[in-house]
Amino acid sequence: MTTDNNQSSRPRFTKTLLSSVIALAVSPVMAQEGSELEEVVVTAQFQRNLDNALDVKRNASTIVDGISADDIGTLPALDMGEALQAVAGVQLNREGERRESSINLRGMPSGFVQTTANGQTFASPARSTKAFGAPNPFGAFDPAVFNGTNVIKTQTAAMQEGGIAGTVDLVLPRALDKKDGRLDLSVAGRAEQLSDAVDSEMVLSGSKHLISDLLAVTATLATSEQTFRRDTVKINRYTNIPTNDNFVGANGEDYATWAAANNLPDNAVIRMPGELRQGSEINEGSRTSFSGGVEFQATDNLKLGLNVLYTERDMNDNGQQELDLRTRSGGTVITPNSDPRNTGKVDDDGNPIYTVSDILFADVDYRNTSRIWDTYEQSQAVLMDAEWSNDDWTVDGLVSVSSAENNWSELFYTPIFKAGSSGVSGRLYTGEGDVGNFVTEFQGLENISLEGEWLVKDTLSGSGVTTLVDNSNIQALITGTYETLETEANSFELNAKRALELPVVSAVSFGYRYSNQTQDSDRLRSSPTGIDLNGILNDAAIGNPAYVSEGSFFGGEAPGFAGSGAGWFALDVDAINAQAAASIGNVAPDPVTGEIPVRVPTTGLIARGGQQSAGLVYDVDLDTSALYLMADLEFSVAEMPVSGNLGVRYVNSEQTAESPYYAFGATDINNPEQRAVENDYDFLLPSLNLAMDLREDLVLRVAYGESISRPNVRAATPATTISSRPGEVNIRLPGADVEPFSARSYDVSLEWYNREGSAITFAAFQKKIDNFFTAVDSCDAGLLSSYDVNVGSLSVQNGNCLTNGVDAYDAIDADYIMAGDQVSISKIQNVDEQIEVRGYEVSVQQNLSFLPAPWNGFGGIVNYSSTSQDAPLDARIPGISDDTYNVIGYWEDGPFGIRLAYNYRSEYELESVGTFNGEGNKNVKAAGRVDLSAYYNVTDNFSLSLKGYNLTEALYEEYQDTEFQPRATHFDGRIFVMQAKYKFF
């Protein structure tokens, strides 16, 4: 079947072969003693699991690393992403909220990683706007339902295209391969340092041969409660310190006097912490995953199978409570409380940048944001396969049906006390890279009150802000996002393999695959339109943040934070919004655009006008046909056996992407025209994999392959929008017609299996990646015409793109676009820049079972990965560490075993996306983490285990330019899981 394409027909170096050699060596002695040779079975869990993964690596026809079926259950892993982080070349991303657990692979982002189940792609619940593809949210999958995982780092022609970085193949169990009559139950309790709850976990797994060796079923169900918290201190941006009357030195001096006293250059740029966001993210819900299979050996030649995968993560009680302090707002008086430090950086004009980390403020912009969200992720797949074989032919077919869903609903209420009149003063000190020194202090909190009459917001347009009638400097920001994303991926394929007896070619394989993928995206934004906040949002609504009842903030590692009653408060958003939504009466259409009000399904609020320009309302349909031809190779060079495969895959895709077309102010906003963007492309993707046995225990592999990764349509949407205001026309053209990323990959691996269950391996790779895309500005009327957009004749005058005003909308509104208006055209296009990613991996896996007791119980793995990028500055891939390593050691003796794992990745750069993550790119500090796994087999059928996560309480830390300019510090704390497992049969 399709999964067999990853296996080689070469002889296998296995325990069976080794035990046979031992038996031959000792049989004369045993015969003399009248004894029988007993089979030696490895019972130590950690050693057995690592041995099994090593067998997969040794026998694969590609360069592969992975996790065995049993090891998934014993690893300290909260989800599938955490289970993979111990694999050489894998980096787990921890910056995302809600434990998304996406991974990078071999110096490339998670969107370049293909995810399959038994070799078949399936619909992913990913919801991402990253340009480099939508990463599969491995946090939605419980690892216990998989029968192992293979990280395939090179490509064969028989494999599905889509993974430039590689493929993570989630192995679903084959029922006839499972033990007959097995039933296992494990129950566990998970306690997290920042949560006051103990979450339950349960895994039930069983298999049964209904007809011995002919018909079998297997199933695994894993379900768990999910309650976790993350505490954060963010400096969302650094801004220039005021140089006007809003600057007051410690001795009352003005800016110029202070700068001279500190010997600052005349052109120095002085920056300060301009925005603080201190808060807690609280998540609560559940996750359920299931895998099952039926397999039937209908005849000696025909086998039928069916596998099912289902996962659902329903996080329906989440929130974030955040103190939001904006010292950058005009009207705030700033006094430096520390000397300026030279960052060693310059701005775009070459001016040296200094920073003041400790400031005093007066009449600051003071806010507390209470945010709630519900997120629902679901993915389901059914794989039906059949295989017929005889001595010469193997023919298999497969039908795959899958769907996925991602629903996101967010809402927040933010009381705002505007700068210049808030009456709030205090101190903010970033800690300069040490969160233990972080300080926030407030005075004047007695001035904070929400009492008064609130203005009723009665139009669709606006920023989402409503104000107190008797004090316009007190506002309430009410907004949020509602998104639904539905994806389907269906396919069928037919493959055939003919065994041959030729000097070089041992078999020829060929096949055809057709797939159809669809994605439907909808999006609305909430607004305060029509809300009457009187009697709802007042001082009685102010409460304490959740950390008060859930333990100390930041585990006590940030004692200088502003706590409950000292500047940080929270609102019960669910209760407030229920009353606010009920207060909305009849809302008239927007008087400017004529937009008819629409209720947001999850919040009950009126959708905010003008949000159609977000571009995330679309439908996409992608049809792909693929053909491949591949030869299995077997020959010798200097009496050294060589095996592998050589093939080519042809891929043809046709995509139609449709979205509403808006020329705001000139088209009907309630009944927009639907416009489609069509795109088709084809690729010829050759591949070569060779493995040479230099010795029985030494393998050299080389590989070459060409591959593609399709762009994320949420980053390159099919939307066309035009917005016009006096003197200015802004046009955004579709990006859904960009070409996929393409890459040429070169790989080499040397693997020394120095002892049974042990190996020392070295792998090096190079990937040259083309077809990057970015937003390109132009002044081309012909480009506009190709998308049926007419804003008049265009000309460039004094560097500006101007129109003559004779446009397609004159019959609707002659003043919509006027002669001389400046036109801005943005279009996402492929560019010529190429990125070259190269790196190497070293892995040492050893067990010391040959030593005398108790040393024979020791073993472990050390692996190290190094990557680098050669790219133009504007095309560099962010979010990638240059160095990653794992140190894993275990000791087992009889019924007891313990394993410690240390995972490390070096610092890396991140892009800021959206206001929530702040302004400007930042770097993530290098960090490592220690995890623990231990077990005790009480009886042959009953065992206890303990897992510990982040035992060293490692922090996640971001900084800007220099480490004494912190941007974000996250604290997740320690996690412990106690598990009991019973084997009924």
mmCIF file of N, CA and C in Angstrom, residues 6 23 40 77 94 185 285 304 385 490 509 551 618 625 712 770 773 799 909 911:
data_model
loop_
_atom_site.group_PDB
_atom_site.id
_atom_site.type_symbol
_atom_site.label_atom_id
_atom_site.label_comp_id
_atom_site.label_asym_id
_atom_site.label_seq_id
_atom_site.Cartn_x
_atom_site.Cartn_y
_atom_site.Cartn_z
ATOM 1 N N ASN A 6 7.601 3.816 1.528
ATOM 2 C CA ASN A 6 8.693 4.354 2.332
ATOM 3 C C ASN A 6 9.631 3.261 2.826
ATOM 4 N N ALA A 23 23.165 -17.511 18.042
ATOM 5 C CA ALA A 23 22.772 -18.909 18.182
ATOM 6 C C ALA A 23 23.752 -19.827 17.477
ATOM 7 N N VAL A 40 15.837 -14.016 23.614
ATOM 8 C CA VAL A 40 16.007 -12.898 24.537
ATOM 9 C C VAL A 40 15.068 -11.773 24.115
ATOM 10 N N ALA A 77 4.799 14.281 27.039
ATOM 11 C CA ALA A 77 4.302 15.084 25.922
ATOM 12 C C ALA A 77 2.844 15.429 26.155
ATOM 13 N N ARG A 94 6.796 27.704 20.866
ATOM 14 C CA ARG A 94 6.064 27.948 22.111
ATOM 15 C C ARG A 94 5.498 29.370 22.194
ATOM 16 N N LEU A 185 -6.321 0.165 29.689
ATOM 17 C CA LEU A 185 -6.956 1.379 30.198
ATOM 18 C C LEU A 185 -5.949 2.130 31.052
ATOM 19 N N GLY A 285 -11.150 23.773 28.699
ATOM 20 C CA GLY A 285 -11.979 23.038 27.754
ATOM 21 C C GLY A 285 -11.642 21.565 27.815
ATOM 22 N N LEU A 304 -8.166 -5.966 2.651
ATOM 23 C CA LEU A 304 -8.991 -4.761 2.703
ATOM 24 C C LEU A 304 -8.812 -4.094 4.063
ATOM 25 N N ASP A 385 -8.805 1.309 2.050
ATOM 26 C CA ASP A 385 -7.766 0.841 1.137
ATOM 27 C C ASP A 385 -7.956 -0.630 0.810
ATOM 28 N N ASN A 490 -10.595 15.472 -0.075
ATOM 29 C CA ASN A 490 -10.996 14.149 -0.507
ATOM 30 C C ASN A 490 -10.109 13.702 -1.660
ATOM 31 N N SER A 509 7.211 0.962 -10.043
ATOM 32 C CA SER A 509 5.940 1.388 -9.478
ATOM 33 C C SER A 509 5.400 2.563 -10.283
ATOM 34 N N GLY A 551 -3.474 31.202 42.634
ATOM 35 C CA GLY A 551 -2.069 31.186 43.004
ATOM 36 C C GLY A 551 -1.400 32.483 42.632
ATOM 37 N N TYR A 618 -14.034 34.221 1.914
ATOM 38 C CA TYR A 618 -13.704 33.652 0.606
ATOM 39 C C TYR A 618 -14.080 32.176 0.559
ATOM 40 N N SER A 625 -4.311 16.683 -9.888
ATOM 41 C CA SER A 625 -4.058 15.359 -10.440
ATOM 42 C C SER A 625 -2.554 15.118 -10.437
ATOM 43 N N ASN A 712 -0.422 29.803 1.602
ATOM 44 C CA ASN A 712 -1.577 29.881 2.488
ATOM 45 C C ASN A 712 -2.548 30.906 1.916
ATOM 46 N N ASP A 770 12.525 28.729 -4.051
ATOM 47 C CA ASP A 770 12.132 29.801 -4.963
ATOM 48 C C ASP A 770 10.651 30.126 -4.796
ATOM 49 N N PHE A 773 6.670 35.092 -2.176
ATOM 50 C CA PHE A 773 5.766 36.149 -2.608
ATOM 51 C C PHE A 773 5.702 37.237 -1.551
ATOM 52 N N GLY A 799 6.886 61.228 -8.784
ATOM 53 C CA GLY A 799 6.964 60.043 -7.950
ATOM 54 C C GLY A 799 5.632 59.544 -7.434
ATOM 55 N N GLU A 909 14.484 35.060 15.533
ATOM 56 C CA GLU A 909 13.753 36.305 15.294
ATOM 57 C C GLU A 909 12.291 35.991 15.004
ATOM 58 N N GLU A 911 8.473 37.930 13.706
ATOM 59 C CA GLU A 911 7.756 39.087 13.200
ATOM 60 C C GLU A 911 6.588 39.400 14.127
#
